[in-house]
Coordinates of C-alpha atoms in Angstrom, one line a residue:
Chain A
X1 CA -28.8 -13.4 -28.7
X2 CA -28.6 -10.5 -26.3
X3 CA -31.4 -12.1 -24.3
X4 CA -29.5 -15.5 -24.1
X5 CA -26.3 -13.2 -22.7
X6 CA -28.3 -11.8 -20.4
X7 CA -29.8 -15.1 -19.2
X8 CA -26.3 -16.8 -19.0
X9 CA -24.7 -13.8 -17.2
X10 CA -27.8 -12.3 -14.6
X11 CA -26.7 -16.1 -12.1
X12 CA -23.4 -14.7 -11.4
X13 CA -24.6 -10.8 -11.7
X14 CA -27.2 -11.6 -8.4
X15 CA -24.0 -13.1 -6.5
X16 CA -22.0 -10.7 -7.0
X17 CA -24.4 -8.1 -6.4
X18 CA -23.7 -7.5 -2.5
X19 CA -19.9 -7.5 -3.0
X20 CA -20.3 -4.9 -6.2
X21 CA -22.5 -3.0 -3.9
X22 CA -19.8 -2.9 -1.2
X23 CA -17.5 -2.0 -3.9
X24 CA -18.5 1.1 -4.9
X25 CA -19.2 2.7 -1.1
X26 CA -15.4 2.2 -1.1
X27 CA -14.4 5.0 -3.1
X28 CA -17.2 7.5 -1.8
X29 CA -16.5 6.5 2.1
X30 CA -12.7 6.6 1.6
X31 CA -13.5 10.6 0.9
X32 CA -16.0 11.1 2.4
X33 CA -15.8 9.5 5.9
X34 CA -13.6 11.4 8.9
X35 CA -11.6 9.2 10.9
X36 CA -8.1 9.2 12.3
X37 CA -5.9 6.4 13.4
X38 CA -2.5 4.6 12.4
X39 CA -2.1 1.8 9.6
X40 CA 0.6 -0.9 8.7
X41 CA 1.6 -1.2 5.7
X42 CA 3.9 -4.4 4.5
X43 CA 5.4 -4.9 1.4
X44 CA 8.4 -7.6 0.6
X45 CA 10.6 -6.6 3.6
X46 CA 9.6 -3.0 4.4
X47 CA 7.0 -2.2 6.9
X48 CA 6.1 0.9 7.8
X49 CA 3.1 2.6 9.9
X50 CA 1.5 6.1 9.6
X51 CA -0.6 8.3 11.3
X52 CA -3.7 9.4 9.6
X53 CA -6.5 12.1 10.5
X54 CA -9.1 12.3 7.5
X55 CA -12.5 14.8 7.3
X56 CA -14.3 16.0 4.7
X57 CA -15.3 19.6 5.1
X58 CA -16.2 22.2 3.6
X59 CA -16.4 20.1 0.5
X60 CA -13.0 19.4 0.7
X61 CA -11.6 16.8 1.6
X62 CA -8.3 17.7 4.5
X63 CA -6.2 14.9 5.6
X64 CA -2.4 14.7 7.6
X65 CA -0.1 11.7 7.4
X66 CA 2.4 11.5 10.0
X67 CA 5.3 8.9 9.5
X68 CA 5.7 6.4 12.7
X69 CA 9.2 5.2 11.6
X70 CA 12.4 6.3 10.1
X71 CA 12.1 9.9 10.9
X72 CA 10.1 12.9 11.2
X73 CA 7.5 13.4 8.1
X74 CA 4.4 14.4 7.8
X75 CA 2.1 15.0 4.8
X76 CA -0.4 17.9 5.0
X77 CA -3.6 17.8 2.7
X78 CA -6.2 20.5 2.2
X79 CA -8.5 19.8 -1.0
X80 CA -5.7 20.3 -4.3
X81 CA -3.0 21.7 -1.7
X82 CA -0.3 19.1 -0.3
X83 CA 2.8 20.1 1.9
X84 CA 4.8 17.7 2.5
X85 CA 7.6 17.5 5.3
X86 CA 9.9 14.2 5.2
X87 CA 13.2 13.0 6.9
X88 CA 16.0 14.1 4.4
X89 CA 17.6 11.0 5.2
X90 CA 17.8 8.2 3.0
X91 CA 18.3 8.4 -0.8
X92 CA 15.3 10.0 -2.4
X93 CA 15.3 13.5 -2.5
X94 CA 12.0 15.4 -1.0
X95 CA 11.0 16.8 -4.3
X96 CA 10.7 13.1 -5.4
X97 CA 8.5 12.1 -2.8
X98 CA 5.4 14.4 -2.9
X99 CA 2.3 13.0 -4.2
X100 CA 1.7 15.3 -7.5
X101 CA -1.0 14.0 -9.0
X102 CA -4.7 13.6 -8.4
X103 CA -6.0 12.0 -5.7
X104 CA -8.6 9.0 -5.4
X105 CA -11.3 10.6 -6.8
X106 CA -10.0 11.1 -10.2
X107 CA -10.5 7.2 -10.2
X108 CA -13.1 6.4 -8.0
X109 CA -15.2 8.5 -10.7
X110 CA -14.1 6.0 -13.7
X111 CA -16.6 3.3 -14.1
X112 CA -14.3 0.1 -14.5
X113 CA -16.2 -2.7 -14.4
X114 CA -14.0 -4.6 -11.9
X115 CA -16.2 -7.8 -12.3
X116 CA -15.5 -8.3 -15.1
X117 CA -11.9 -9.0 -14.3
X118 CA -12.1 -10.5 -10.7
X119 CA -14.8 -12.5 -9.1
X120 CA -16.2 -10.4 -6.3
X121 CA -17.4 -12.4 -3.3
X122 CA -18.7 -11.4 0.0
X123 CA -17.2 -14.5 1.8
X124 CA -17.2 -12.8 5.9
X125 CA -17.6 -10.7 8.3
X126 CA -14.6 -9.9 11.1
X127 CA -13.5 -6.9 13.4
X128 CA -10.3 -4.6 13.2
X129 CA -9.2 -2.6 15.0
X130 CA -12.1 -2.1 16.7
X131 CA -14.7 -2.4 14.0
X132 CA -17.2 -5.0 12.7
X133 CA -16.0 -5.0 8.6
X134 CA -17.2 -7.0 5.7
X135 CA -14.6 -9.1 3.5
X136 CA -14.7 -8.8 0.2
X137 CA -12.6 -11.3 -1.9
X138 CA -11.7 -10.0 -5.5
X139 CA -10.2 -12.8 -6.8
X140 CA -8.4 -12.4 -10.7
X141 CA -10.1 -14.5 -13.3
X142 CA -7.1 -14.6 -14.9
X143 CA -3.4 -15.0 -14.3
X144 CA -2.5 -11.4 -15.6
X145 CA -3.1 -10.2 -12.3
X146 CA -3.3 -10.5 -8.8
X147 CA -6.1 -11.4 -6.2
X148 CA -7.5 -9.1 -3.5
X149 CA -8.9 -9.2 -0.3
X150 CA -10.6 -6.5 1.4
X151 CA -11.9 -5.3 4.7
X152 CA -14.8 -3.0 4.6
X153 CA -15.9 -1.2 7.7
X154 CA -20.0 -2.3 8.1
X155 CA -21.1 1.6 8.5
X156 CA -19.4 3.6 6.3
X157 CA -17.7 1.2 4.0
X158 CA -14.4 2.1 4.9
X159 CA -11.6 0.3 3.6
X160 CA -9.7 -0.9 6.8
X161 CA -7.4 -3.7 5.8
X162 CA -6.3 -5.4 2.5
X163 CA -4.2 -8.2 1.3
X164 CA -2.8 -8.8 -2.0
X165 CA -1.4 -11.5 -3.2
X166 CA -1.3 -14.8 -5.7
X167 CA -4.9 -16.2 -6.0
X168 CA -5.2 -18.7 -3.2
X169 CA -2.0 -18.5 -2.3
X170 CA 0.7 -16.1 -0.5
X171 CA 0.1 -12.6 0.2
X172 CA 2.5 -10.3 -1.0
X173 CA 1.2 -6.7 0.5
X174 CA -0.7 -5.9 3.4
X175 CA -2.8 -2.8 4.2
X176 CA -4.2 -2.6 8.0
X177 CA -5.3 -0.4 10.5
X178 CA -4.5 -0.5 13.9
X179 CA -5.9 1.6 15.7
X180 CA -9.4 3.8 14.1
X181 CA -11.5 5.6 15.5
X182 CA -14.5 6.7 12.6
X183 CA -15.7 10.0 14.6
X184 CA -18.2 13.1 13.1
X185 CA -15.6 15.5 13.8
X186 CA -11.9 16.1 14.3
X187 CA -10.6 20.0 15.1
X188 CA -8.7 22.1 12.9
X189 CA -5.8 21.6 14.7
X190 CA -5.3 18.0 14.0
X191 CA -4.8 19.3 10.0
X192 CA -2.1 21.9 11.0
X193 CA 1.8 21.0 10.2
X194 CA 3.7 20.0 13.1
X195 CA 7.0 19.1 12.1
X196 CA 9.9 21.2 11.6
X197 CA 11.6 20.7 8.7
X198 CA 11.8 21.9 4.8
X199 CA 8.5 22.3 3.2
X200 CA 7.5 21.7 0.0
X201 CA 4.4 22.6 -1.3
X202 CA 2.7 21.4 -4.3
X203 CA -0.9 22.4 -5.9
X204 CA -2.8 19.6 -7.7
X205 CA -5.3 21.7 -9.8
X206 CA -2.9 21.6 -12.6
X207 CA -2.1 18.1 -13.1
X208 CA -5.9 17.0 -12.0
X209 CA -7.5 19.4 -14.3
X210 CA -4.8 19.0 -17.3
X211 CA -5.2 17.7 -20.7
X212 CA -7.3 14.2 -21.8
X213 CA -5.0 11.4 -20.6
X214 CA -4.5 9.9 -24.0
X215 CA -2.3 12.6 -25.0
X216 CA -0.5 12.9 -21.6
X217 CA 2.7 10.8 -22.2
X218 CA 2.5 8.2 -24.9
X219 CA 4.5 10.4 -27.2
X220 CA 6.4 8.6 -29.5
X221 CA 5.6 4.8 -28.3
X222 CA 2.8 2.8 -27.3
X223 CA 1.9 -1.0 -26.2
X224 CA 2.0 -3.6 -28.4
X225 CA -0.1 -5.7 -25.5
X226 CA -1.5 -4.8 -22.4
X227 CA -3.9 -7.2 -20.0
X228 CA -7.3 -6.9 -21.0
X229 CA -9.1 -4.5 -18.6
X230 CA -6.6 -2.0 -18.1
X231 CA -7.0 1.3 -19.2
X232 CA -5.2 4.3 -19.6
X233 CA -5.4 6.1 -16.3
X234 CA -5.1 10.0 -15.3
X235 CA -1.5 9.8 -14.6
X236 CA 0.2 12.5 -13.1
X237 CA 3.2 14.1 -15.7
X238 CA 6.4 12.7 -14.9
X239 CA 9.4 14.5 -14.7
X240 CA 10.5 13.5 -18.6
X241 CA 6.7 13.0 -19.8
X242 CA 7.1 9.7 -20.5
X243 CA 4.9 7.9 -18.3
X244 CA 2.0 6.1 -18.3
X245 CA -0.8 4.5 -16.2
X246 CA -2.7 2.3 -16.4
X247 CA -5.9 0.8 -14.6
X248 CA -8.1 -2.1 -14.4
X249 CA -10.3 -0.1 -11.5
X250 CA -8.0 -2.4 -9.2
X251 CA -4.7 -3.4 -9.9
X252 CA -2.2 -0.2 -11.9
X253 CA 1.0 -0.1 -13.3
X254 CA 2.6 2.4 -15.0
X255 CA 5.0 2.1 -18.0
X256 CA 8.2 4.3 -18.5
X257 CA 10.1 4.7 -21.5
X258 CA 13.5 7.1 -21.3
X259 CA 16.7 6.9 -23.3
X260 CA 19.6 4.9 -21.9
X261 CA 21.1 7.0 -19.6
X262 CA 24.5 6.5 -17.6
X263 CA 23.5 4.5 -15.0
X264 CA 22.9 0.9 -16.8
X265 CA 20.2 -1.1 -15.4
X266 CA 20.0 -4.9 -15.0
X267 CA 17.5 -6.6 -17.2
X268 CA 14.9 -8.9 -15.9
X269 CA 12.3 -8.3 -12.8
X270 CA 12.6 -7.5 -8.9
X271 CA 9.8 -7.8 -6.8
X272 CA 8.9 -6.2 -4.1
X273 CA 6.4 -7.7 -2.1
X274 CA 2.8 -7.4 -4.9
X275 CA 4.8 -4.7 -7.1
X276 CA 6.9 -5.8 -9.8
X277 CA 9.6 -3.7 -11.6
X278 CA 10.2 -5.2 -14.7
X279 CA 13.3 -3.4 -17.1
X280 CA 14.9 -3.8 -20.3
X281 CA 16.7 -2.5 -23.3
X282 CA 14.9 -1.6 -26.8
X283 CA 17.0 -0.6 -29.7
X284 CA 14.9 2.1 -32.1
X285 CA 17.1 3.4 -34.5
X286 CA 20.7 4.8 -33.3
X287 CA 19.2 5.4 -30.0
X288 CA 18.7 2.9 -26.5
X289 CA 15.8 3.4 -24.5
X290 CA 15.2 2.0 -21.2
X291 CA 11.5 0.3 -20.8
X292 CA 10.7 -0.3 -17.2
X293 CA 7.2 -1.6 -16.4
X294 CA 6.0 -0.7 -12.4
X295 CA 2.9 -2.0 -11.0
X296 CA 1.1 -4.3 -8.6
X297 CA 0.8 -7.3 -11.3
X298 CA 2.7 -10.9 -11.8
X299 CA 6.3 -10.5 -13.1
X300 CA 5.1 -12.0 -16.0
X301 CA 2.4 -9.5 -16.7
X302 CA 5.3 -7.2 -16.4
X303 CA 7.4 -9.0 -18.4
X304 CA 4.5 -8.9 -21.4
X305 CA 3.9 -5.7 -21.1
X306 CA 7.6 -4.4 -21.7
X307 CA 8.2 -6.4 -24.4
X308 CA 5.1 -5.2 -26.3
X309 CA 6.9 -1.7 -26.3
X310 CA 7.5 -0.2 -30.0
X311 CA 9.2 2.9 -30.2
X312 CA 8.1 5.0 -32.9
X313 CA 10.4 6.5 -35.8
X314 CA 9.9 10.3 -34.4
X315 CA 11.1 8.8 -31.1
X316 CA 13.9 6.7 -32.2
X317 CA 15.5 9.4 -34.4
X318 CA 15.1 12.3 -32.6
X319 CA 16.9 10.4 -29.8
X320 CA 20.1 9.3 -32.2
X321 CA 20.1 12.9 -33.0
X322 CA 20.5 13.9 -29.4
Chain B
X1 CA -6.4 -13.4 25.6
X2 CA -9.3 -11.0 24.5
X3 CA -9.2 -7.8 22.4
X4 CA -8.1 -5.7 24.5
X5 CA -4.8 -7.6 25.0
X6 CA -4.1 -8.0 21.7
X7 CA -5.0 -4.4 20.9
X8 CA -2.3 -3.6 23.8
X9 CA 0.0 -5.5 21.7
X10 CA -0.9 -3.7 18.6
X11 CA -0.6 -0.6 20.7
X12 CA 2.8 -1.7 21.8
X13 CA 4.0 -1.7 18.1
X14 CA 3.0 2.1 17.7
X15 CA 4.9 3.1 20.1
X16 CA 2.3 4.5 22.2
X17 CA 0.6 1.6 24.5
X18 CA -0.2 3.4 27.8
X19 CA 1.5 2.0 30.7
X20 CA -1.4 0.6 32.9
X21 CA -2.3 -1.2 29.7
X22 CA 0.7 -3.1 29.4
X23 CA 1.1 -4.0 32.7
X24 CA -2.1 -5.6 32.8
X25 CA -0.7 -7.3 30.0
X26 CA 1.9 -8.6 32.1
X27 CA -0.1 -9.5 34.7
X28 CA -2.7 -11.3 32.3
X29 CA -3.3 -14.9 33.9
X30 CA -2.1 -16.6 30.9
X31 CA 1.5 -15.4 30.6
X32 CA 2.0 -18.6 28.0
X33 CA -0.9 -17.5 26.1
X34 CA 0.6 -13.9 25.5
X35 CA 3.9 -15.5 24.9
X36 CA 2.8 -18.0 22.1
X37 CA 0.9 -15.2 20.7
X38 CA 4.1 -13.0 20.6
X39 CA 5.9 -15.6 19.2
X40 CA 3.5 -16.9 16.7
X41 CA 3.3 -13.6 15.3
X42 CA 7.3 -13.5 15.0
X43 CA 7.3 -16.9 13.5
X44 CA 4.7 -15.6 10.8
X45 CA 6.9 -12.4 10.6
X46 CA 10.0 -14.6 10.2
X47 CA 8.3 -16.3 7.7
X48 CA 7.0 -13.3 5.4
X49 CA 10.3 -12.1 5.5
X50 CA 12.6 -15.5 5.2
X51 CA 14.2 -15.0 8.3
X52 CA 15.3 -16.6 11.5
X53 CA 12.4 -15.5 14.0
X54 CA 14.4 -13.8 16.9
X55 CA 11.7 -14.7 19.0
X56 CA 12.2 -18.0 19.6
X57 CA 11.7 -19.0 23.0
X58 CA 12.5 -15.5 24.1
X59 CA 10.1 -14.4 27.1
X60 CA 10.4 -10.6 27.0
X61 CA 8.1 -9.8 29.5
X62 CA 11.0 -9.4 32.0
X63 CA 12.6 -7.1 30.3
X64 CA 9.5 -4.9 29.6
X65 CA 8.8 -5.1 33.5
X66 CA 12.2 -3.8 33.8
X67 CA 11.8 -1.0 31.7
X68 CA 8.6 -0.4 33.0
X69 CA 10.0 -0.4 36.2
X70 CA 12.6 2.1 35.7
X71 CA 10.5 4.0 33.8
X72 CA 8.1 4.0 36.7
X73 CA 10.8 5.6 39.4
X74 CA 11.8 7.9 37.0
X75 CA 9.0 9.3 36.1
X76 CA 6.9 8.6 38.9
X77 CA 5.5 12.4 40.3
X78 CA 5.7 13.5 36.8
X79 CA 2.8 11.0 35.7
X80 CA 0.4 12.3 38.8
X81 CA 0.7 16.1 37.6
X82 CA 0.5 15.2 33.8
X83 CA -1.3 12.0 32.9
X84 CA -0.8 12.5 29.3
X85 CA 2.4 13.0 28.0
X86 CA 3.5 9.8 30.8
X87 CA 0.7 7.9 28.9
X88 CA 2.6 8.2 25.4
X89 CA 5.8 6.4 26.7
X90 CA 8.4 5.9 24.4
X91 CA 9.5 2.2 23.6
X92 CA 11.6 2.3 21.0
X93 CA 13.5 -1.4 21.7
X94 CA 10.1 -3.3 21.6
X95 CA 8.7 -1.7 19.2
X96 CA 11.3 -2.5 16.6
X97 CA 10.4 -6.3 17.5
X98 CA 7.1 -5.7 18.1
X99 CA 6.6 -3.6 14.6
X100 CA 5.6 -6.6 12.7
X101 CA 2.8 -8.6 14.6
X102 CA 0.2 -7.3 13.1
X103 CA 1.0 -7.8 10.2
X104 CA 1.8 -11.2 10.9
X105 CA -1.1 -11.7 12.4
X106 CA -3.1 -10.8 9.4
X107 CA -0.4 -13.1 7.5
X108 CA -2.1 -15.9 9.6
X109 CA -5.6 -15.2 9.8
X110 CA -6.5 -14.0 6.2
X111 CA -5.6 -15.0 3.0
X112 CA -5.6 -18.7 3.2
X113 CA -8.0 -19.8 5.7
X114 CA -11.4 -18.6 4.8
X115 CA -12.5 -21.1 2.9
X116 CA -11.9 -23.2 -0.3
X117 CA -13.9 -21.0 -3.1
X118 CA -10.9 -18.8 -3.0
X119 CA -8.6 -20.7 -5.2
X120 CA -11.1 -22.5 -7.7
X121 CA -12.2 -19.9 -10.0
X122 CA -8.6 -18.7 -10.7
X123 CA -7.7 -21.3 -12.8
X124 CA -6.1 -19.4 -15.6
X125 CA -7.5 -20.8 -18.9
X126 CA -6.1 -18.4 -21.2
X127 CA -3.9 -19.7 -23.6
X128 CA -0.2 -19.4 -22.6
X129 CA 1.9 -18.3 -25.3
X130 CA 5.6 -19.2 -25.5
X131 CA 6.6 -15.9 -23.8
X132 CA 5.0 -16.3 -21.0
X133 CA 5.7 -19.5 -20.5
X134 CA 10.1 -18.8 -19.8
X135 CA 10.3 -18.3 -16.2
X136 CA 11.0 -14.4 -15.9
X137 CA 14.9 -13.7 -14.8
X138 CA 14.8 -12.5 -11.0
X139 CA 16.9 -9.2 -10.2
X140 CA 17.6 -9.5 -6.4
X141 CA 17.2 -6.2 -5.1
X142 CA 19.8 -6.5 -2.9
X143 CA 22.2 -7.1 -5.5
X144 CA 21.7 -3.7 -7.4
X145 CA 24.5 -0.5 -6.7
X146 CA 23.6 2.7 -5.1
X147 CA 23.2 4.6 -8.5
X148 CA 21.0 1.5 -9.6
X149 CA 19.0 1.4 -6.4
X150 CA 18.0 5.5 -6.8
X151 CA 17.4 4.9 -10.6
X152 CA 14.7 2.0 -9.5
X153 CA 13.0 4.0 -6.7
X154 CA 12.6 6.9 -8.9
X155 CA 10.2 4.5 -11.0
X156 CA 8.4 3.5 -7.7
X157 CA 7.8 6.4 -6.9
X158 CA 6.0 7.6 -9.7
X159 CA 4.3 4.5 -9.6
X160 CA 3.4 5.1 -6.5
X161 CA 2.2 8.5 -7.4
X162 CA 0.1 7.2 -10.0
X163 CA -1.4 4.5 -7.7
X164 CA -2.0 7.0 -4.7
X165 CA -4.6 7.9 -6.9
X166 CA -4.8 4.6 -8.8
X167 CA -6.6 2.2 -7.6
X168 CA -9.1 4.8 -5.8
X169 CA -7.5 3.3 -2.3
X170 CA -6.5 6.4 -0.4
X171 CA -4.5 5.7 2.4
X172 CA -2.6 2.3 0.7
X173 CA -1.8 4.9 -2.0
X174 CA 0.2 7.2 0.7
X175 CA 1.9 3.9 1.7
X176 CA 3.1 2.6 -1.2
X177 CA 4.9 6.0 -1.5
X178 CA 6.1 6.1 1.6
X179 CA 6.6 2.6 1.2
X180 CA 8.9 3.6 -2.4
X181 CA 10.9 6.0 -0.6
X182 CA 11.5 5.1 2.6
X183 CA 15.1 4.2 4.0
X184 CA 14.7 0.3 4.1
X185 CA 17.7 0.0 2.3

C-alpha cells in the first residue's frame, strides 16, 4: 500500500521539485540576504511604499523601514529589538502599531508542507527592478484559500514581488519592489533612527521565546472547523489574550474572540483587497462575545471559520458574571 | 521604451527620480509611447480601484517640463556645488498620480497572462455544504463609523502582527501593518 502511495504521488513530487526547492531559499534568503531598496505594496484601495535597508550581521539580523507616504515613520530593527517612530496622525495609536511578535523566522523554521495545499509550479522567469527572478505559482488546490504568485530573485532567492489573489483570476494584493539593490554590505549608519518623533521601543525575546503556542490564547473556546492545513501559529499575545493564529506555511489568519463591548459591530464580511474581516455575535450563556476572523483567505473561509466558534462554559459564565 | 524609462517612471512614483533622468524621459523619441504607457497604467489603476482613470487623455509631460523648468532656475547654482541633495527633487503632485503604476503594471503583466495551467487544477472538488454555499453578507468599509472603523483596524493590526511573522514573508509582513494602520481612511 505505501509503495502504491508512493508510486502515485513521486509524478507530481519530480514537478514540483524545482518550485519546492525555490520555496524554501525564501525564508533563509529573506534573512539572510542584505539589500536595501523601496517596495509597493497594494491592497483594496490603499497603496503605500517603504523604504527598506536589510543585513544580516553579526548573526543578527538589523533592518530600517522608512514610510514613503502619509508621514514621517520609520521602523528600526536590531535582532529582538524594534523602535518604532510613526506619524501620530490618523486613528491608530503608536502603541498599536509596533510589530510585537516574532519575526519570520519563528515560521520559516516550521515545516508546513505547502504542497500539499497549493500546487507549486515554476511557470517563468522575468526581471524587476532590476533583477532576473524566478516565478513561482502556488496555486490553492482548494477553494478555502487563495492562490499565489511569487517572484524570486535568481541569486539569492529573494522574494521581490507577489500577487495574491482568486485562482486564475483577479489579484487582490500586490507586493513589489521598485527599486533593489542586493549588495554585500550596507554601513551602520543606514540602521541608525533618523526621524524625530516619539519612540517606542519594544523587545521581542519575550513573546518569541514564551510559552508552547497551544496554550497561548485559546482559553476558554476553540474551533469547531478550520481549513485543512492550517495550524496553530506562534502568535504574538494580544492585548486581551484572546487571539489566535493560524498557518498553512502560506496563507494566516487569526481568530479573536472578546466580549461584546460598547462599540456594536456589523455582522457579515469586509474585504480588503486578499484580507477578509469576517464578524459576528455568539451568545454563551448570559454573556455576548464578538468573534471576528482576520486573514488573507476567501470571505467564505472566514465566514466558516467564525461560525465554528464554541465558547466554552468557563468562558461564557465567567463573562455573565462580569 | 526600454528599462531604463520605465524604471524612471517607477522612480518618479518614489519621489526621488533624478532630474536628467526625467528629462530624458521627456525628450524620449516616442512621446506617444510614454504617454500610452502612463495611461495604460492609470486605466489598470482605475480599474483595481473602480474608478474613473484621471488620466485619460491627459499629456502631463507639459506640466512636468514646467516644473522642471522652474525648478531648474531656482535651483540652478545650487545643483553645480551640491549634486546630491538637487538629485532627490521633491515631486509631490506627480507622484500622487504617479503612486500607482507600478502596481498597475504588475496588475497587467502578471496574474492572468502567463499561461493557461493556472486556472485548471483549482477546480474546487470538495463538497460544498449548505453554509458555504449562501453568498456571505458584504460590509462596505466605507459604511462603518469612526468608533467601528478603530474597533476593525485594531483586529488588522494584530493580524498583521501575526502575519509579519506569518507567512515567513518579511517585508509584505511590515506592509500589511503599515498597510492596517495607515491613514487611508
Amino acid at each position: 500500500m505505501i509503495v502504491f502511495i508512493l508510486l502515485v504521488v513521486r509524478p507530481v513530487a519530480a514537478e514540483d521539485a524545482e518550485a519546492t526547492r525555490w520555496l524554501e531559499r525564501m525564508g533563509p534568503a529573506l534573512n539572510m540576504t542584505t539589500y536595501r531598496g523601496v517596495f509597493v505594496y497594494a491592497r483594496g484601495d490603499r497603496v503605500h511604499s517603504m523604504r527598506i535597508a536589510h543585513r544580516f550581521h553579526n548573526g543578527m539580523v538589523e533592518e530600517r523601514l522608512v514610510l514613503q507616504d502619509g508621514g514621517d515613520g520609520e521602523i528600526v530593527r536590531k535582532g529582538m529589538n524594534v523602535v518604532c517612530v510613526l506619524p501620530e496622525r490618523g486613528r491608530i495609536r503608536l502603541d498599536q502599531v509596533i510589530p510585537s511578535g516574532p519575526f519570520a523566522e519563528a515560521f520559516a523554521n516550521e515545516l508546513v508542507p505547502v504542497s500539499r495545499w497549493y500546487q507549486a509550479e515554476l511557470v517563468g522567469e522575468d526581471r524587476i527592478a532590476g533583477y532576473d527572478v524566478v516565478i513561482i505559482a502556488l496555486t490553492a488546490k482548494d477553494s478555502h484559500r487563495y492562490s499565489h504568485r511569487l517572484w524570486l530573485e535568481q541569486n539569492s532567492g529573494l522574494l521581490v514581488k507577489s500577487h495574491v489573489g482568486e485562482p486564475g483570476g483577479k489579484v487582490l494584493e500586490h507586493f513589489q519592489f521598485t527599486s533593489l539593490e542586493i549588495t554585500d554590505h550596507i554601513p551602520d549608519g543606514e540602521f541608525e533612527i533618523q526621524t524625530e518623533g516619539r519612540e517606542i521601543t519594544r523587545n521581542l525575546e519575550d513573546v518569541a521565546s514564551g510559552e508552547p503556542v497551544e496554550r497561548s490564547s485559546m482559553d476558554g473556546w476553540n474551533l469547531g472547523w478550520h481549513p485543512e492545513g492550517f495550524v496553530p501559529a506562534a502568535a504574538p499575545r494580544s492585548g486581551r489574550g484572546q487571539a489566535v493564529a493560524f498557518s498553512d506555511g502560506v496563507a494566516a489568519f487569526s481568530v479573536f474572540v472578546e466580549p461584546q463591548g460598547k462599540v456594536r459591530m456589523p455582522i457579515g464580511a469586509s474585504r480588503i483587497g486578499a484580507t477578509t474581516v469576517y464578524m459576528r455575535e455568539l451568545k454563551a450563556g448570559s454573556g455576548s462575545f464578538l468573534v471576528t476572523v482576520v486573514g488573507e483567505i476567501p470571505p467564505k473561509t472566514a465566514r466558516q471559520v467564525a461560525e465554528s466558534v464554541q465558547i466554552g462554559d468557563a468562558l461564557a459564565q465567567h463573562s455573565g458574571g462580569s | 521604451m526600454d528599462d531604463r524609462l520605465r524604471e524612471t517612471l517607477s522612480a518618479m512614483m518614489d519621489d526621488e527620480a533624478d532630474e536628467l533622468a526625467v528629462r530624458r524621459l521627456l525628450s524620449h523619441g516616442g512621446q506617444d509611447e510614454v504617454r500610452e504607457q502612463w495611461q495604460r497604467w492609470q486605466q489598470v489603476r482605475g480599474l483595481m480601484h473602480s474608478s474613473h482613470s484621471p488620466a485619460d487623455g491627459v499629456d502631463v509631460s507639459v506640466a512636468v517640463r514646467e516644473v522642471l523648468d522652474g525648478r531648474a532656475r531656482q535651483t540652478g547654482d545650487h545643483m553645480v556645488t551640491d549634486p546630491k541633495p538637487a538629485a532627490r527633487w521633491q515631486w509631490p503632485a506627480v507622484a500622487m498620480v504617479t503612486m500607482a503604476l507600478l502596481i498597475g503594471f504588475g496588475a497587467g503583466a502578471g496574474w492572468e497572462s502567463v499561461d493557461g495551467t493556472v486556472g485548471a487544477p483549482v477546480a474546487a472538488t470538495q463538497p460544498v455544504d449548505q453554509t458555504t454555499a449562501q453568498p456571505v453578507n458584504e460590509i462596505a468599509l466605507q459604511g462603518l463609523d469612526e468608533q467601528q472603523w478603530e474597533h476593525m483596524s485594531r483586529y488588522l493590526l494584530e493580524h498583521a502582527q501575526h502575519n509579519s511573522v506569518g507567512a515567513g514573508r518579511g517585508s509584505v509582513g511590515y506592509a500589511r501593518l503599515v498597510s492596517a494602520s495607515g491613514s487611508g481612511y
